[in-house]
Amino acid sequence: MRILIIEDEPQLARHVNVALHRHGHEATVHHDGASGLKAALTTPPDLIVLDVNLPTIDGFEVLARLRAAKCSVRVLMLTSRGEVGDRVRGLKAGADDYIPKPFAMEELVARIEALGRRSGAPVQAAALQVADLHMNVQQRRVLRSGEPISLSPREFDLLQVLMEEPGRYFARTELYDRVWQREHSYDSRTVEMFITRLRKKIDSEHPQPLIHNVRNVGYTIRADEAARDKP
Ligand code: CA
């Protein structure tokens, strides 16, 4: 992948750069927000590793300007540990993932590669899987731990959107647009109600919940929320 690193701490930027090259990626480094943004808009990379606190313009502003320019490149933000606000702000601003500093380099590389896999063409896979939840898209069948789950057509569509991009947070409005395709005027309670029903059918009888939400950010499906959200 072609990866743009926007990080002002020279030593950290160098370590990330070296680690990514070692894993076969092509990485370039910019040490301030303005030059990083310019590079991203001139030659869009496959992925951006974006620090929050940067000289000239900060990471949130870089992200906002990228999204305003309709640049949909995947962005992983480097946030300060303990600052939950940074994480929520980053996700709301359109970051695809975040990793709190300090982090283990292997974890950063793993997150980057996972994001890269998600950034391919829209998934049209016949089979989707998150933990022990399986979906056969063609047959419109869903199994959890091998047990069939009966879903209404709308519940199935909603679950499919979530399962196509595990770990990505979807705002209610986006889910509404994707599943209901603006048949009715937007009503946030519709999405909530369907999520509640899905949770009941998918998660209620299992110790590991898969559907998660972050207040004011949205909904996601993934297997590892508990592990990731521990301080
Ligand atoms: Ca910094």
XYZ file of C-alpha atoms and ligand atoms in Angstrom:
232
model
C 0.000 0.000 0.000
C 1.022 3.607 -0.465
C 0.830 5.152 2.975
C 1.176 8.775 3.978
C 2.399 9.384 7.521
C 1.591 12.828 8.974
C 3.392 12.957 12.311
C 5.550 15.719 13.733
C 7.609 13.683 16.197
C 10.613 12.803 14.011
C 11.616 9.665 15.882
C 8.102 8.211 15.944
C 7.555 9.084 12.289
C 10.806 7.354 11.389
C 9.927 4.204 13.355
C 6.517 3.968 11.697
C 8.097 4.554 8.298
C 10.703 1.826 8.830
C 8.104 -0.649 10.126
C 5.833 -0.059 7.133
C 8.676 -0.434 4.636
C 9.691 -3.649 6.363
C 6.143 -4.927 5.772
C 6.392 -4.144 2.078
C 4.534 -0.823 2.044
C 5.571 2.370 0.360
C 5.483 5.098 2.999
C 6.236 8.810 2.954
C 6.421 11.181 5.903
C 5.210 14.744 6.356
C 5.874 16.562 9.609
C 3.100 19.157 9.593
C -0.586 19.319 8.797
C -0.490 21.705 5.851
C 2.187 19.893 3.858
C 0.619 16.507 4.688
C -2.781 17.679 3.485
C -1.283 19.039 0.282
C 0.484 15.739 -0.378
C -2.724 13.788 0.297
C -4.745 15.899 -2.116
C -2.066 15.955 -4.820
C -1.389 12.219 -4.899
C -4.023 10.431 -2.839
C -2.396 7.529 -0.979
C -4.148 4.276 -0.075
C -4.118 5.182 3.589
C -3.104 8.039 5.900
C -1.654 7.690 9.390
C -2.634 11.012 10.939
C -1.441 12.458 14.244
C -3.865 14.723 16.126
C -1.473 17.373 17.455
C 0.414 18.804 14.498
C 2.004 22.131 13.598
C 0.298 24.448 11.057
C -3.070 22.646 11.004
C -4.034 19.879 13.411
C -5.126 16.357 12.537
C -8.857 17.024 12.934
C -8.643 19.944 10.540
C -6.607 17.905 8.032
C -9.293 15.223 8.174
C -12.119 17.739 7.833
C -10.495 19.327 4.783
C -9.835 15.928 3.184
C -13.470 14.933 3.606
C -14.648 18.362 2.425
C -12.575 17.784 -0.719
C -14.462 14.460 -1.174
C -11.257 12.554 -0.544
C -12.390 9.201 0.826
C -8.942 7.781 1.592
C -8.816 5.614 4.724
C -7.495 7.470 7.755
C -6.086 6.011 10.951
C -5.641 8.611 13.679
C -2.984 8.585 16.362
C -4.767 9.876 19.463
C -3.534 10.681 22.957
C -4.126 7.925 25.461
C -6.907 8.700 27.889
C -8.438 11.395 25.748
C -11.715 9.720 24.877
C -12.830 13.016 23.347
C -10.122 12.728 20.690
C -11.298 9.295 19.679
C -14.950 10.266 19.380
C -14.065 13.513 17.633
C -11.852 11.657 15.168
C -14.471 9.033 14.347
C -17.144 11.688 13.963
C -14.891 13.689 11.677
C -14.593 10.683 9.394
C -11.552 8.749 10.617
C -11.783 5.024 9.903
C -9.872 3.893 12.955
C -7.699 5.281 15.727
C -4.873 4.006 17.885
C -3.928 5.645 21.183
C -0.313 6.637 21.825
C 1.902 5.006 22.895
C 1.236 1.918 20.812
C 3.072 -1.254 19.882
C 4.388 -1.012 16.323
C 3.019 -4.486 15.473
C -0.437 -3.327 16.503
C -0.201 -0.250 14.324
C 0.877 -2.327 11.320
C -1.922 -4.844 11.966
C -4.526 -2.049 12.143
C -3.197 -0.468 8.962
C -3.318 -3.750 7.084
C -6.842 -4.480 8.345
C -7.978 -1.054 7.137
C -6.291 -1.657 3.799
C -8.231 -4.854 3.316
C -11.438 -2.951 4.008
C -10.595 -0.243 1.511
C -10.902 -2.411 -1.593
C -13.883 -2.276 -3.911
C -17.265 -2.585 -2.193
C -17.556 -6.058 -0.810
C -19.743 -8.354 -2.857
C -18.745 -11.503 -1.040
C -21.168 -14.405 -1.101
C -20.333 -15.211 2.499
C -19.691 -12.785 5.327
C -18.404 -13.649 8.751
C -17.872 -11.842 12.053
C -16.711 -14.132 14.877
C -19.211 -17.026 14.921
C -21.836 -15.116 12.960
C -22.116 -16.272 9.340
C -24.133 -14.778 6.525
C -24.814 -16.370 3.157
C -25.745 -13.390 1.022
C -27.195 -15.290 -1.935
C -29.336 -17.618 0.142
C -30.084 -14.837 2.629
C -29.335 -17.116 5.536
C -27.718 -16.196 8.847
C -26.215 -18.537 11.425
C -24.790 -17.793 14.839
C -22.715 -20.597 16.377
C -24.221 -22.852 13.723
C -27.820 -22.042 14.738
C -30.023 -20.472 12.080
C -31.409 -17.006 12.875
C -34.635 -15.867 11.301
C -34.513 -12.271 10.099
C -36.976 -10.075 8.268
C -35.779 -8.738 4.878
C -34.995 -5.323 6.382
C -33.175 -6.823 9.342
C -31.123 -8.891 6.928
C -30.246 -5.848 4.799
C -29.206 -3.861 7.856
C -27.044 -6.700 9.146
C -25.468 -7.119 5.719
C -24.408 -3.457 5.603
C -22.785 -3.810 9.026
C -21.105 -7.154 8.203
C -19.607 -5.917 4.947
C -17.359 -3.575 6.925
C -16.809 -4.976 10.409
C -15.414 -2.403 12.807
C -16.556 0.576 10.785
C -18.961 2.898 12.572
C -22.101 3.771 10.660
C -24.118 6.820 11.609
C -27.850 6.193 11.903
C -28.522 8.423 8.938
C -26.119 6.441 6.756
C -27.692 3.142 7.775
C -31.067 4.610 7.026
C -29.954 5.741 3.573
C -28.335 2.402 2.767
C -31.157 0.159 3.969
C -34.304 2.185 3.455
C -33.015 4.197 0.518
C -35.022 7.259 1.436
C -38.388 5.609 0.950
C -39.677 7.598 3.876
C -38.368 10.719 5.509
C -35.576 9.922 7.929
C -36.659 8.832 11.379
C -33.878 7.906 13.813
C -36.237 5.666 15.769
C -36.591 3.299 12.826
C -32.885 2.487 12.807
C -32.804 2.188 16.596
C -35.765 -0.146 16.578
C -34.226 -2.419 13.962
C -30.867 -2.449 15.770
C -32.672 -3.437 18.966
C -34.384 -6.291 17.156
C -31.129 -7.430 15.567
C -29.368 -7.392 18.926
C -32.142 -9.456 20.419
C -31.909 -12.046 17.684
C -28.137 -12.116 17.322
C -26.597 -11.211 20.659
C -29.063 -11.832 23.464
C -28.281 -15.512 23.922
C -24.512 -15.241 23.499
C -21.868 -14.094 25.983
C -19.987 -12.128 23.323
C -22.029 -9.254 21.879
C -21.183 -8.339 18.281
C -23.280 -5.243 17.638
C -21.941 -2.146 19.391
C -22.691 1.519 19.453
C -20.796 4.609 20.487
C -23.040 7.463 21.521
C -23.197 10.190 18.908
C -21.000 8.178 16.548
C -23.026 5.211 15.410
C -23.239 1.460 15.167
C -20.750 -1.210 14.232
C -20.411 -4.955 14.264
C -17.219 -6.533 15.505
C -15.933 -9.220 17.773
C -13.411 -7.359 19.889
C -15.076 -4.336 21.482
C -14.354 -5.439 25.030
C -10.668 -5.917 24.324
C -10.311 -2.617 22.501
C -12.243 -0.420 24.893
C -10.393 -1.428 28.038
C -8.367 1.539 29.280
Ca 2.179 15.376 17.519
